C-alpha positions as a printed NumPy array, in Angstrom:
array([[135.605,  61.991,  67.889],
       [138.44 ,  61.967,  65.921],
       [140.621,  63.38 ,  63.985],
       [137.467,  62.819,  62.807],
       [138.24 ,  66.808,  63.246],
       [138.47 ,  70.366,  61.81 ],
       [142.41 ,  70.435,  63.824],
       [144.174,  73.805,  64.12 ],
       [147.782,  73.938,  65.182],
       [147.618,  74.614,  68.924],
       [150.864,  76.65 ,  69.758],
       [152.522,  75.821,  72.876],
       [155.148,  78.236,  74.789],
       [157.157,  75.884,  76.742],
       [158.83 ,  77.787,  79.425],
       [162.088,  75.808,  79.991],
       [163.709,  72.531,  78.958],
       [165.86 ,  70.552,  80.993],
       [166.857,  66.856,  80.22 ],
       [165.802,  63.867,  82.413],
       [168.161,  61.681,  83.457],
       [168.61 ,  57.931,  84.515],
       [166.003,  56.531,  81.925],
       [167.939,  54.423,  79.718],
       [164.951,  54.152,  77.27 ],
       [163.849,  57.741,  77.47 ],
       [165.719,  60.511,  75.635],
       [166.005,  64.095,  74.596],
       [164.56 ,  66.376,  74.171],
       [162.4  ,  67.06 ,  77.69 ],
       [160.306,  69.998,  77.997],
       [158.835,  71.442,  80.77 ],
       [155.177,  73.008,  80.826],
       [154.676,  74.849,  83.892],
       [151.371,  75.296,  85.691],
       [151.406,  78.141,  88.091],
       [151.762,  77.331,  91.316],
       [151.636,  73.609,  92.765],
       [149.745,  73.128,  88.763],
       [150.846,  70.408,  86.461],
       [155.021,  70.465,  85.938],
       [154.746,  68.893,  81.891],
       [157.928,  67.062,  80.505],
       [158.272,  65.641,  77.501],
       [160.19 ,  63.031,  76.745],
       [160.502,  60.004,  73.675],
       [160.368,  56.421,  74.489],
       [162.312,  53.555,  71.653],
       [159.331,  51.704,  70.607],
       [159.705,  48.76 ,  68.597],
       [158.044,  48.758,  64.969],
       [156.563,  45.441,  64.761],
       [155.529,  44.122,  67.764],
       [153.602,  41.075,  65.879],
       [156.342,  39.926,  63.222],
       [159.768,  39.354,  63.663],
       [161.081,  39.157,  60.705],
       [158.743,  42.553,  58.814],
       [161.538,  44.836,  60.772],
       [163.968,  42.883,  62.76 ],
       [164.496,  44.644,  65.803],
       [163.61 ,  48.07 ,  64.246],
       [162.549,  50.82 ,  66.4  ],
       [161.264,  54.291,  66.128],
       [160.668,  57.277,  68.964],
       [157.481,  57.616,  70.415],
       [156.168,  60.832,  72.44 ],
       [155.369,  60.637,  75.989],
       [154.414,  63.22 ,  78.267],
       [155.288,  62.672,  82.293],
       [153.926,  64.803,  85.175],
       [155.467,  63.584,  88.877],
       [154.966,  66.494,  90.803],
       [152.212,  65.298,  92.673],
       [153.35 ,  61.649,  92.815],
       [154.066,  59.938,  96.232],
       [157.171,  57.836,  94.608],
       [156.648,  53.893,  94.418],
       [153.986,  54.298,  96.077],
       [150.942,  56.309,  94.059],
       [149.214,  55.231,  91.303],
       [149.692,  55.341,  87.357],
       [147.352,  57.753,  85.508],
       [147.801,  56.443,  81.93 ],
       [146.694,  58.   ,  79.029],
       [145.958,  56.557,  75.878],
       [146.71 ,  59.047,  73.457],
       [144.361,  59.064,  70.334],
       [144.242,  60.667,  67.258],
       [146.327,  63.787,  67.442],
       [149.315,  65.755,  69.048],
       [149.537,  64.393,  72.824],
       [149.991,  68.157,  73.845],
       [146.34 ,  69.229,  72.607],
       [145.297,  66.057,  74.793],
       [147.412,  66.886,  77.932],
       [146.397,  70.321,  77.865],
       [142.668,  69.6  ,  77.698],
       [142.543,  66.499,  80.241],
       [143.033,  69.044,  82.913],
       [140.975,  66.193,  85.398],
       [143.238,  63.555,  84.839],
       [146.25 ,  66.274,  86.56 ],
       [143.039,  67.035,  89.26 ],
       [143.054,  63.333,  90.286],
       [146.992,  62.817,  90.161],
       [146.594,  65.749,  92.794],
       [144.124,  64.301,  94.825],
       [145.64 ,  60.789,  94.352],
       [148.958,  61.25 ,  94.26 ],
       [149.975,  60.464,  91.412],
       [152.459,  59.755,  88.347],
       [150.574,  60.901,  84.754],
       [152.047,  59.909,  81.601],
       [150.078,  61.304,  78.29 ],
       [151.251,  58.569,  75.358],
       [151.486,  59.728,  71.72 ],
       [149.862,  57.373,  69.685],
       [152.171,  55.729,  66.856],
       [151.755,  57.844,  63.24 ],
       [150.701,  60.817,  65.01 ],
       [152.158,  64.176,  65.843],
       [155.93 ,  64.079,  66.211],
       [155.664,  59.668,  67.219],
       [156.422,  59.111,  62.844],
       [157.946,  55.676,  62.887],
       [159.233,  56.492,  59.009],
       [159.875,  60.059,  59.244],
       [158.482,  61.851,  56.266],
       [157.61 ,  58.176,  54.832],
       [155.397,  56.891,  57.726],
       [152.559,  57.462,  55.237],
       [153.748,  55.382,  52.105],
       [152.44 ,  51.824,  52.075],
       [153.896,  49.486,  53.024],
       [154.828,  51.573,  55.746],
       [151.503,  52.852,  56.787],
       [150.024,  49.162,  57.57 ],
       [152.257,  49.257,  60.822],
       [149.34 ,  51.532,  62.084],
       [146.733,  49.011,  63.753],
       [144.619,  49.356,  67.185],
       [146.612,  46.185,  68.335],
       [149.934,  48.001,  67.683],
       [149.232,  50.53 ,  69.561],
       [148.568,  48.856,  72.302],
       [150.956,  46.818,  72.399],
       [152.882,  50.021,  72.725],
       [151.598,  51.204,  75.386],
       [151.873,  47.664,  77.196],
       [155.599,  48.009,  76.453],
       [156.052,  51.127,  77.256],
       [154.339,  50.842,  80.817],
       [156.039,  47.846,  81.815],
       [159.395,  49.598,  80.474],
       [158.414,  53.117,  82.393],
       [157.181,  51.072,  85.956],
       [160.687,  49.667,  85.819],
       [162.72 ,  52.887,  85.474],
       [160.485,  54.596,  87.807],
       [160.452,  52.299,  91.072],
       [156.759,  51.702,  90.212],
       [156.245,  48.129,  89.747],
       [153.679,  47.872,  92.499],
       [152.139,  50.864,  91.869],
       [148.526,  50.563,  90.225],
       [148.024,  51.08 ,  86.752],
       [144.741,  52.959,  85.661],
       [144.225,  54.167,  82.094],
       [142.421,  57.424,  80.86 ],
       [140.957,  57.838,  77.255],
       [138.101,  60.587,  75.552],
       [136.867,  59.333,  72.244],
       [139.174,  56.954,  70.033],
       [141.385,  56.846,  73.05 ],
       [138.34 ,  56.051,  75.327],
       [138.067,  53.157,  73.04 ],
       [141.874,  52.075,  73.442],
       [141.511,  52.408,  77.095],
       [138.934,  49.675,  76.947],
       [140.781,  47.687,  74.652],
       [143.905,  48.082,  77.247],
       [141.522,  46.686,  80.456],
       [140.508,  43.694,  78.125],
       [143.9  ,  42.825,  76.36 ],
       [146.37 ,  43.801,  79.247],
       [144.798,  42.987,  82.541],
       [147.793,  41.889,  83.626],
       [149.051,  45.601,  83.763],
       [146.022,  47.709,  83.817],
       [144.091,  47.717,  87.026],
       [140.98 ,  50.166,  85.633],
       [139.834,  52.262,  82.763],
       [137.959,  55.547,  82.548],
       [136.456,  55.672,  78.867],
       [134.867,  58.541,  78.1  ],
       [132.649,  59.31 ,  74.968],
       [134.137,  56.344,  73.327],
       [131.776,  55.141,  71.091],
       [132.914,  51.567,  71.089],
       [129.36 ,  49.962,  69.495],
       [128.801,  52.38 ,  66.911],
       [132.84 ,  52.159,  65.473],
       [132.787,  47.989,  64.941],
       [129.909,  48.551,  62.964],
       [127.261,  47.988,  65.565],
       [125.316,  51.344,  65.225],
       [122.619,  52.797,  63.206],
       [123.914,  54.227,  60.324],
       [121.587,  57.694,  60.295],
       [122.197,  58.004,  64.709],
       [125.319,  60.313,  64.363],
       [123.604,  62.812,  62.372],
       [120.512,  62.76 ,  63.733],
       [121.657,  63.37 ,  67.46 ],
       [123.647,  66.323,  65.789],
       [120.125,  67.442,  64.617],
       [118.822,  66.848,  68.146],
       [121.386,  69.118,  69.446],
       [120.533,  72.247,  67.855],
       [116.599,  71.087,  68.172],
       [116.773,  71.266,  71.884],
       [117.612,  74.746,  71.661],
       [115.386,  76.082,  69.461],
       [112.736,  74.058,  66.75 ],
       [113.244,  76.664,  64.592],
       [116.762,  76.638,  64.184],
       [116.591,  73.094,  62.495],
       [114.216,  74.395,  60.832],
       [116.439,  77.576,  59.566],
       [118.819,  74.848,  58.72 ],
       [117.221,  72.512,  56.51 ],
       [115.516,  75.389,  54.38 ],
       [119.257,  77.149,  54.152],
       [120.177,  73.777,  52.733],
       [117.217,  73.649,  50.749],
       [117.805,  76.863,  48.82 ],
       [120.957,  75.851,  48.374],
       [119.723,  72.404,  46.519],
       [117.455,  74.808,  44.284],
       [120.558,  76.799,  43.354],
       [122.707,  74.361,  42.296],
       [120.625,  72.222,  40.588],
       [119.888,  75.217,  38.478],
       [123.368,  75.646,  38.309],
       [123.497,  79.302,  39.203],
       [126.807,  78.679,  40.975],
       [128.242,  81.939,  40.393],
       [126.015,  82.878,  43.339],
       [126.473,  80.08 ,  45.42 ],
       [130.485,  81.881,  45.256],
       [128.672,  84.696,  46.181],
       [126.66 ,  84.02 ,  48.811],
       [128.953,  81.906,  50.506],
       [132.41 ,  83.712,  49.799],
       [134.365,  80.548,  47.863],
       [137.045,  81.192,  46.851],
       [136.486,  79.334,  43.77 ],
       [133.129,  78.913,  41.55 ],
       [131.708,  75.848,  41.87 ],
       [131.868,  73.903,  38.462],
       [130.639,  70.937,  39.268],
       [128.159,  68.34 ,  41.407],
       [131.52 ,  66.918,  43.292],
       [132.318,  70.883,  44.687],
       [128.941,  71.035,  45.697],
       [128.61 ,  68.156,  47.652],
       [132.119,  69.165,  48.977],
       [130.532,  72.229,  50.095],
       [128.04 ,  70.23 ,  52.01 ],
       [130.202,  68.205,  53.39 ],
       [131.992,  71.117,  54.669],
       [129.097,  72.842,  55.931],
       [127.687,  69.592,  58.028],
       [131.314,  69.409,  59.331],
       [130.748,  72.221,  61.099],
       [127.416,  71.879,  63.088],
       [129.233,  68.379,  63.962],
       [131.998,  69.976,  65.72 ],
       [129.824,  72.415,  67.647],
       [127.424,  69.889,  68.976],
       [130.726,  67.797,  69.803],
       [132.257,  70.637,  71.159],
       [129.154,  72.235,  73.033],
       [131.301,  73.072,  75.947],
       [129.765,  76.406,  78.413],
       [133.045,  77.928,  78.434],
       [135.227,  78.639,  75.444],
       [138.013,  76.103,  74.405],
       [140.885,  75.788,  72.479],
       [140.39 ,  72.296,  71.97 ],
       [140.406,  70.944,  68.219],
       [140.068,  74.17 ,  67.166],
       [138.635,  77.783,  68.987],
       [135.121,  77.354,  70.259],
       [132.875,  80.291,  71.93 ],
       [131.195,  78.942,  74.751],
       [127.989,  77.466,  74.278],
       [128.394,  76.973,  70.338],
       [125.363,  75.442,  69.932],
       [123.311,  78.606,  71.041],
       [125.41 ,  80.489,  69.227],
       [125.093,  78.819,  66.11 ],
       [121.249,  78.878,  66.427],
       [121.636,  82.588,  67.456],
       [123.641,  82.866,  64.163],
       [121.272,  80.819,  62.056],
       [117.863,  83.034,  62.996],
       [119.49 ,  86.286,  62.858],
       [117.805,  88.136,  59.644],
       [116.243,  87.012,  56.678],
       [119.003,  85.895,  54.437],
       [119.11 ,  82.335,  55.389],
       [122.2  ,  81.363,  53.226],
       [124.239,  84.448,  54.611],
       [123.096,  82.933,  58.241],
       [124.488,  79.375,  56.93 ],
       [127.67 ,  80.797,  55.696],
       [127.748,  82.907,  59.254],
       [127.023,  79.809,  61.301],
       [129.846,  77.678,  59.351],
       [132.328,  80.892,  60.086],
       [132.04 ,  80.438,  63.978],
       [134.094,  77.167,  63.181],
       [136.302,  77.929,  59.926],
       [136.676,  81.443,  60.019],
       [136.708,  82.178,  63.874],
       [139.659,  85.383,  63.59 ],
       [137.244,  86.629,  60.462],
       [139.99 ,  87.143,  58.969],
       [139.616,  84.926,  55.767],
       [138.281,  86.859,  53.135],
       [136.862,  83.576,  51.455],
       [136.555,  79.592,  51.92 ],
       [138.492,  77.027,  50.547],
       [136.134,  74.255,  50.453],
       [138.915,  72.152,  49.58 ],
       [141.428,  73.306,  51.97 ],
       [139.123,  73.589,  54.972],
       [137.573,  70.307,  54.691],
       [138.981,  66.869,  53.841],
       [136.756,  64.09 ,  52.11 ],
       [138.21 ,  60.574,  53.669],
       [136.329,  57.41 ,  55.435],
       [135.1  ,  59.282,  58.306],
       [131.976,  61.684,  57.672],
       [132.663,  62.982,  60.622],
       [135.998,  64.111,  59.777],
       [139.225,  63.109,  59.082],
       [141.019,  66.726,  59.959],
       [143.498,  68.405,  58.321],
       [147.293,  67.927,  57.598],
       [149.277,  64.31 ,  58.355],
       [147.288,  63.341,  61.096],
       [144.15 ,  63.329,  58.621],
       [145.778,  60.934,  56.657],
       [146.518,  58.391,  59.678],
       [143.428,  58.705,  61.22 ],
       [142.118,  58.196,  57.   ],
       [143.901,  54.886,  57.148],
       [142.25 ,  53.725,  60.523],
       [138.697,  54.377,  59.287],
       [140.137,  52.388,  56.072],
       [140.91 ,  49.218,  57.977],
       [139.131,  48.737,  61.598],
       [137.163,  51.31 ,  62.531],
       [134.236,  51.46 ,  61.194],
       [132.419,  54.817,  60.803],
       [129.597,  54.423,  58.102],
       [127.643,  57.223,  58.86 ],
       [125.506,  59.032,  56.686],
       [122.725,  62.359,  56.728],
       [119.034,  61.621,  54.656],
       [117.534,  64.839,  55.737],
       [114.795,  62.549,  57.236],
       [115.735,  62.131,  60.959],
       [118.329,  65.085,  60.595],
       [118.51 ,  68.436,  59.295],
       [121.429,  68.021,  57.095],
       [121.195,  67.411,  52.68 ],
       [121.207,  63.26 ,  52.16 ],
       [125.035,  62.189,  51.804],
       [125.421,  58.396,  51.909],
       [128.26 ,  56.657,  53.264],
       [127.651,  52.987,  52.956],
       [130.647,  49.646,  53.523],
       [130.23 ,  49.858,  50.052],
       [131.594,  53.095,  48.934],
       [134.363,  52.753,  51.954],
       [135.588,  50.173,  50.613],
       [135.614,  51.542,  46.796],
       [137.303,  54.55 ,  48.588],
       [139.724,  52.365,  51.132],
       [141.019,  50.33 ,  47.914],
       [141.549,  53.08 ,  45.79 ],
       [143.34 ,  55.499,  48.17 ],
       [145.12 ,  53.112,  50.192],
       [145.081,  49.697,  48.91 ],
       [143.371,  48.144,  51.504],
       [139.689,  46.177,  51.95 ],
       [137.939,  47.242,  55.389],
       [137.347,  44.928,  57.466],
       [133.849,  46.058,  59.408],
       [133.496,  43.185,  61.571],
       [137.287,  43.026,  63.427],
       [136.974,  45.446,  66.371],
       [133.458,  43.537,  67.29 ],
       [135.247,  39.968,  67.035],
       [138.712,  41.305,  68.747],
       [137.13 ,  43.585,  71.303],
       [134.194,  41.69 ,  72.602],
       [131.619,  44.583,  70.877],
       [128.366,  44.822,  73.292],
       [129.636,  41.671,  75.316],
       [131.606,  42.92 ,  77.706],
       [130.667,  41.005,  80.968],
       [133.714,  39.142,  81.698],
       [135.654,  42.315,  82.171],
       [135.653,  44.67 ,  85.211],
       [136.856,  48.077,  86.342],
       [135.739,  50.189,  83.554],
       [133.837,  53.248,  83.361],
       [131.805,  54.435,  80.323],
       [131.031,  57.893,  80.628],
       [128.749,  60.05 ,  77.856],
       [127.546,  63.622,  77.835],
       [123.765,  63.734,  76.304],
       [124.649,  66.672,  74.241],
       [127.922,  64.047,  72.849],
       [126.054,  62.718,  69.211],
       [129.087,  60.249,  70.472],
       [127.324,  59.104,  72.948],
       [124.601,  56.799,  71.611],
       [127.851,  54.692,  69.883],
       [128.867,  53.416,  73.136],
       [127.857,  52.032,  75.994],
       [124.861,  54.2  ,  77.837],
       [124.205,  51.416,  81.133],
       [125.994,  50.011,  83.353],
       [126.294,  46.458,  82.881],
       [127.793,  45.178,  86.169],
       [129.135,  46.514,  89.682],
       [132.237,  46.995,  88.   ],
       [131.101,  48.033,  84.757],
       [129.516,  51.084,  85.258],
       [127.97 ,  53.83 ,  83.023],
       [128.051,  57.355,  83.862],
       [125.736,  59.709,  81.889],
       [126.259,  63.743,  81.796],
       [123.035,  65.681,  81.456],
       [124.555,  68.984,  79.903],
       [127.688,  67.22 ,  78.881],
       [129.908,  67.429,  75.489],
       [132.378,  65.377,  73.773],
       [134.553,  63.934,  77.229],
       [133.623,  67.03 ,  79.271],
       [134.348,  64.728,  82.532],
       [138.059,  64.786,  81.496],
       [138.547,  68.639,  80.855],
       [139.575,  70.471,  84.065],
       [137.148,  72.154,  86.356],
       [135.508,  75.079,  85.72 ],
       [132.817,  77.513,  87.25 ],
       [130.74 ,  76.726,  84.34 ],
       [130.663,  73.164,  84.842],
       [126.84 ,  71.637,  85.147],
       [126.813,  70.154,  88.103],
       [126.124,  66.747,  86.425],
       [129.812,  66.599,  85.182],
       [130.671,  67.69 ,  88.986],
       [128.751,  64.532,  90.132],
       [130.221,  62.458,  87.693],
       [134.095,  63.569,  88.673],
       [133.592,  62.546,  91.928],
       [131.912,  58.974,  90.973],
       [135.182,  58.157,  88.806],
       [137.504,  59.402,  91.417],
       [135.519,  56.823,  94.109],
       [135.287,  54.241,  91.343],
       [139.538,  54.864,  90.591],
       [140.525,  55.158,  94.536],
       [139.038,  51.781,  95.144],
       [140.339,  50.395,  91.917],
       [143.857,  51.304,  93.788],
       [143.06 ,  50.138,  96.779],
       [141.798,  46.589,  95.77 ],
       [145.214,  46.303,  93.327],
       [147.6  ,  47.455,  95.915],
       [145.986,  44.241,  98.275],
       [146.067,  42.06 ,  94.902],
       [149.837,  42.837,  94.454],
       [151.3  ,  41.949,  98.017],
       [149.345,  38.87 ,  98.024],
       [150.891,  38.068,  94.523],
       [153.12 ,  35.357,  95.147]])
């Protein structure tokens, strides 16, 4: 989900800037990502947020710059829809560029896409190179967020001509979550929501603890028994060497960098090593990606391929774990500290200053207690209970979690008085189970992708799409037409 994520810098050639003009609130610098053809024309632009939307006198009337990314190229002008997107946990660019749908439907629909860089992430730093010192870093809530992208919409509708054009809002994962939240905070501006793989349950605390880990398990299960099985005696052996402490060949065997000294670096070690069969079954696309890192298609087989090839069953593990950390093959050993970072997620917190935002979020509302027992999943038993997050939360940021807020401020399972929203999961997504799997009204409707990944529905076509994800497209682009359509008749009757 997350930044719950192994990221590597994605590097973007921008082909040619040019600035837009006649948006008082939008400034340098633009830049323009062309698609070829009549494809997606990208610029990017910054928006003056204000810091504290909730107290007036924490920052005055302080502001900061926040990211946005516009495509009108396909828009029919004051007339077509809004495709919002509620940018997550991450550089808006890596979202843009792998929400290829969302650009599909603007096509189809006509209409104006904005991608929204959530606030402490990539280059939208209210504090600059300070964003992350408390008591800066408690300006980063869910409710501040949206409140910026309330703003910002009803800012952006005005500049544009667009105040009677429909507003719909696109999220995958934590920004499938915030997509919800905008339909039930802001109905007033949002019309629908498409929320896919956001695993709103399982993150306010709702879940079962051992479900992440054991639908990774399940992943790699349904391609082959024994490669779970190939996995759990991999770990196994490694248990047996390090609790004889023979971790000069633990270096060895799994090229460290460093020798292990100590129980902490091994169970750092296993944390990195489950980190990466997470992000393959997340990321079980069947094409390659460049999405949160480089993926070969079909990762999951691969891995599995990887995992039964010979009889050195820790060489396999260490193989398996290179399709995700050492993809070029290039590193000539692993830096279990510098690959992987320990934080409140266990699924991942990523690397660099987005880790340490997203680190914060797990620290406060979102709850992500997770844990492997080696029971119902094939990984070593690493406990993550409220208990040690909030030891952890308190001693690296200051802060006591609170588990219960997003079920008490978000309605949790009880979402019947809302409408227009779309939950959509891939079964291969160990996402999925967090969030909502039925449809609970008409209007509330769940859409579930046999052969589908982490927010597959969102990524652009391909010829290697199932054609369950196919289906699915054109569901949410029948659901979001007649969204429109009922809005549009709602707004000229508005009096």
């Amino acid at each position: 989900m997350s930044k719950m994520f192994f990221l590597l810098t994605v590097t973007l050639t921008l082909l040619c800037t040019e600035v837009l003009h006649g948006l008082p609130y939008s400034h340098f610098q633009s830049r323009k990502h062309h698609g070829k053809g009549k494809g997606p024309q990208i610029t990017e632009l910054f928006f003056t947020q204000t810091l504290d939307h909730f107290n007036f006198n924490s920052m005055g009337n302080g502001t900061f710059n926040q990211r946005y990314l516009v495509i009108d190229n396909f828009w029919k002008k004051g007339y077509g829809p809004i495709f919002f997107y509620t940018g997550n946990e991450g550089d808006i660019w890596e979202f843009a560029l792998n929400s290829g749908f969302i650009t599909e439907l603007a096509a189809q629909q006509r209409a104006l896409v904005i991608f929204a860089e959530h606030r402490f992430y990539g280059k939208s730093q209210p504090f600059g190179k300070d964003s992350f010192l408390i008591p800066q870093i408690g300006l980063l809530t869910v409710e501040q967020a949206l409140a910026d992208y309330a703003v910002m919409l009803t800012e952006l509708r005005q500049q544009y001509g667009a105040t009677q054009c429909p507003v719909i809002v696109f999220g995958g994962s934590y920004g499938g979550m915030l997509s919800v939240y905008m339909r039930l905070k802001y109905p007033n501006i949002v019309a629908g929501a498409l929320a896919a793989s956001a695993p709103i349950k399982s993150t306010a605390g709702m879940g079962d603890p051992a479900q992440f880990f054991r639908d990774v398990t399940n992943d790699f299960e349904k391609v082959a028994p024994e490669c779970t099985a190939a996995v759990r005696n991999a770990f196994h052996q490694l248990k047996e060497l390090a609790d004889n402490r023979v971790y000069s060949h633990i270096q060895s065997e799994f090229l460290l960098c460093k020798v292990p000294t100590s129980e902490v670096d091994i169970r750092q070690l296993y944390l990195l090593l489950r980190n990466a069969f997470t992000l393959m079954a997340m990321l079980d696309y069947p094409y390659s990606t460049y999405f949160m890192g480089k993926m070969p298609a079909n990762p999951v087989k691969v891995a599995c391929e990887t995992m039964l090839r010979g009889s050195d069953i820790l060489a396999n593990l260490r193989n398996t774990a290179g399709i995700v950390y050492n993809t070029t093959g290039t590193l000539t050993c692993l830096d279990i500290y510098g690959l992987f970072m320990e934080c409140a997620d266990p699924t991942g917190c990523g690397l660099g200053y987005d880790s340490l935002a997203w680190d914060y979020q797990a620290c406060t509302e979102i709850s992500l207690c997770y844990e492997s027992n080696n029971v119902t999943d094939m990984f070593p038993p690493l406990s993550f209970t409220e208990k040690s997050r909030e030891q952890y939360c308190l001693r690296r940021w200051g802060v006591v979690p609170r588990p219960n807020w997003l079920k008490t401020q978000f309605f949790g399972d009880q979402l019947s008085s809302s409408s227009n929203i779309i939950f959509s999961n891939g079964n291969l997504d160990p996402w999925a189970n967090g969030g909502v799997r039925q449809s609970i009204s008409p209007s509330l409707v769940a859409l579930n992708i046999s052969g589908g990944a982490h927010h597959l529905d969102l990524r652009g076509s391909n010829d290697a799409d199932p054609v369950s994800v196919i289906i699915a497209r054109r569901a949410e682009a029948d659901l979001i037409a007649q969204w429109v359509y009922n809005e549009r008749i709602r707004l000229r009757k508005k009096p």
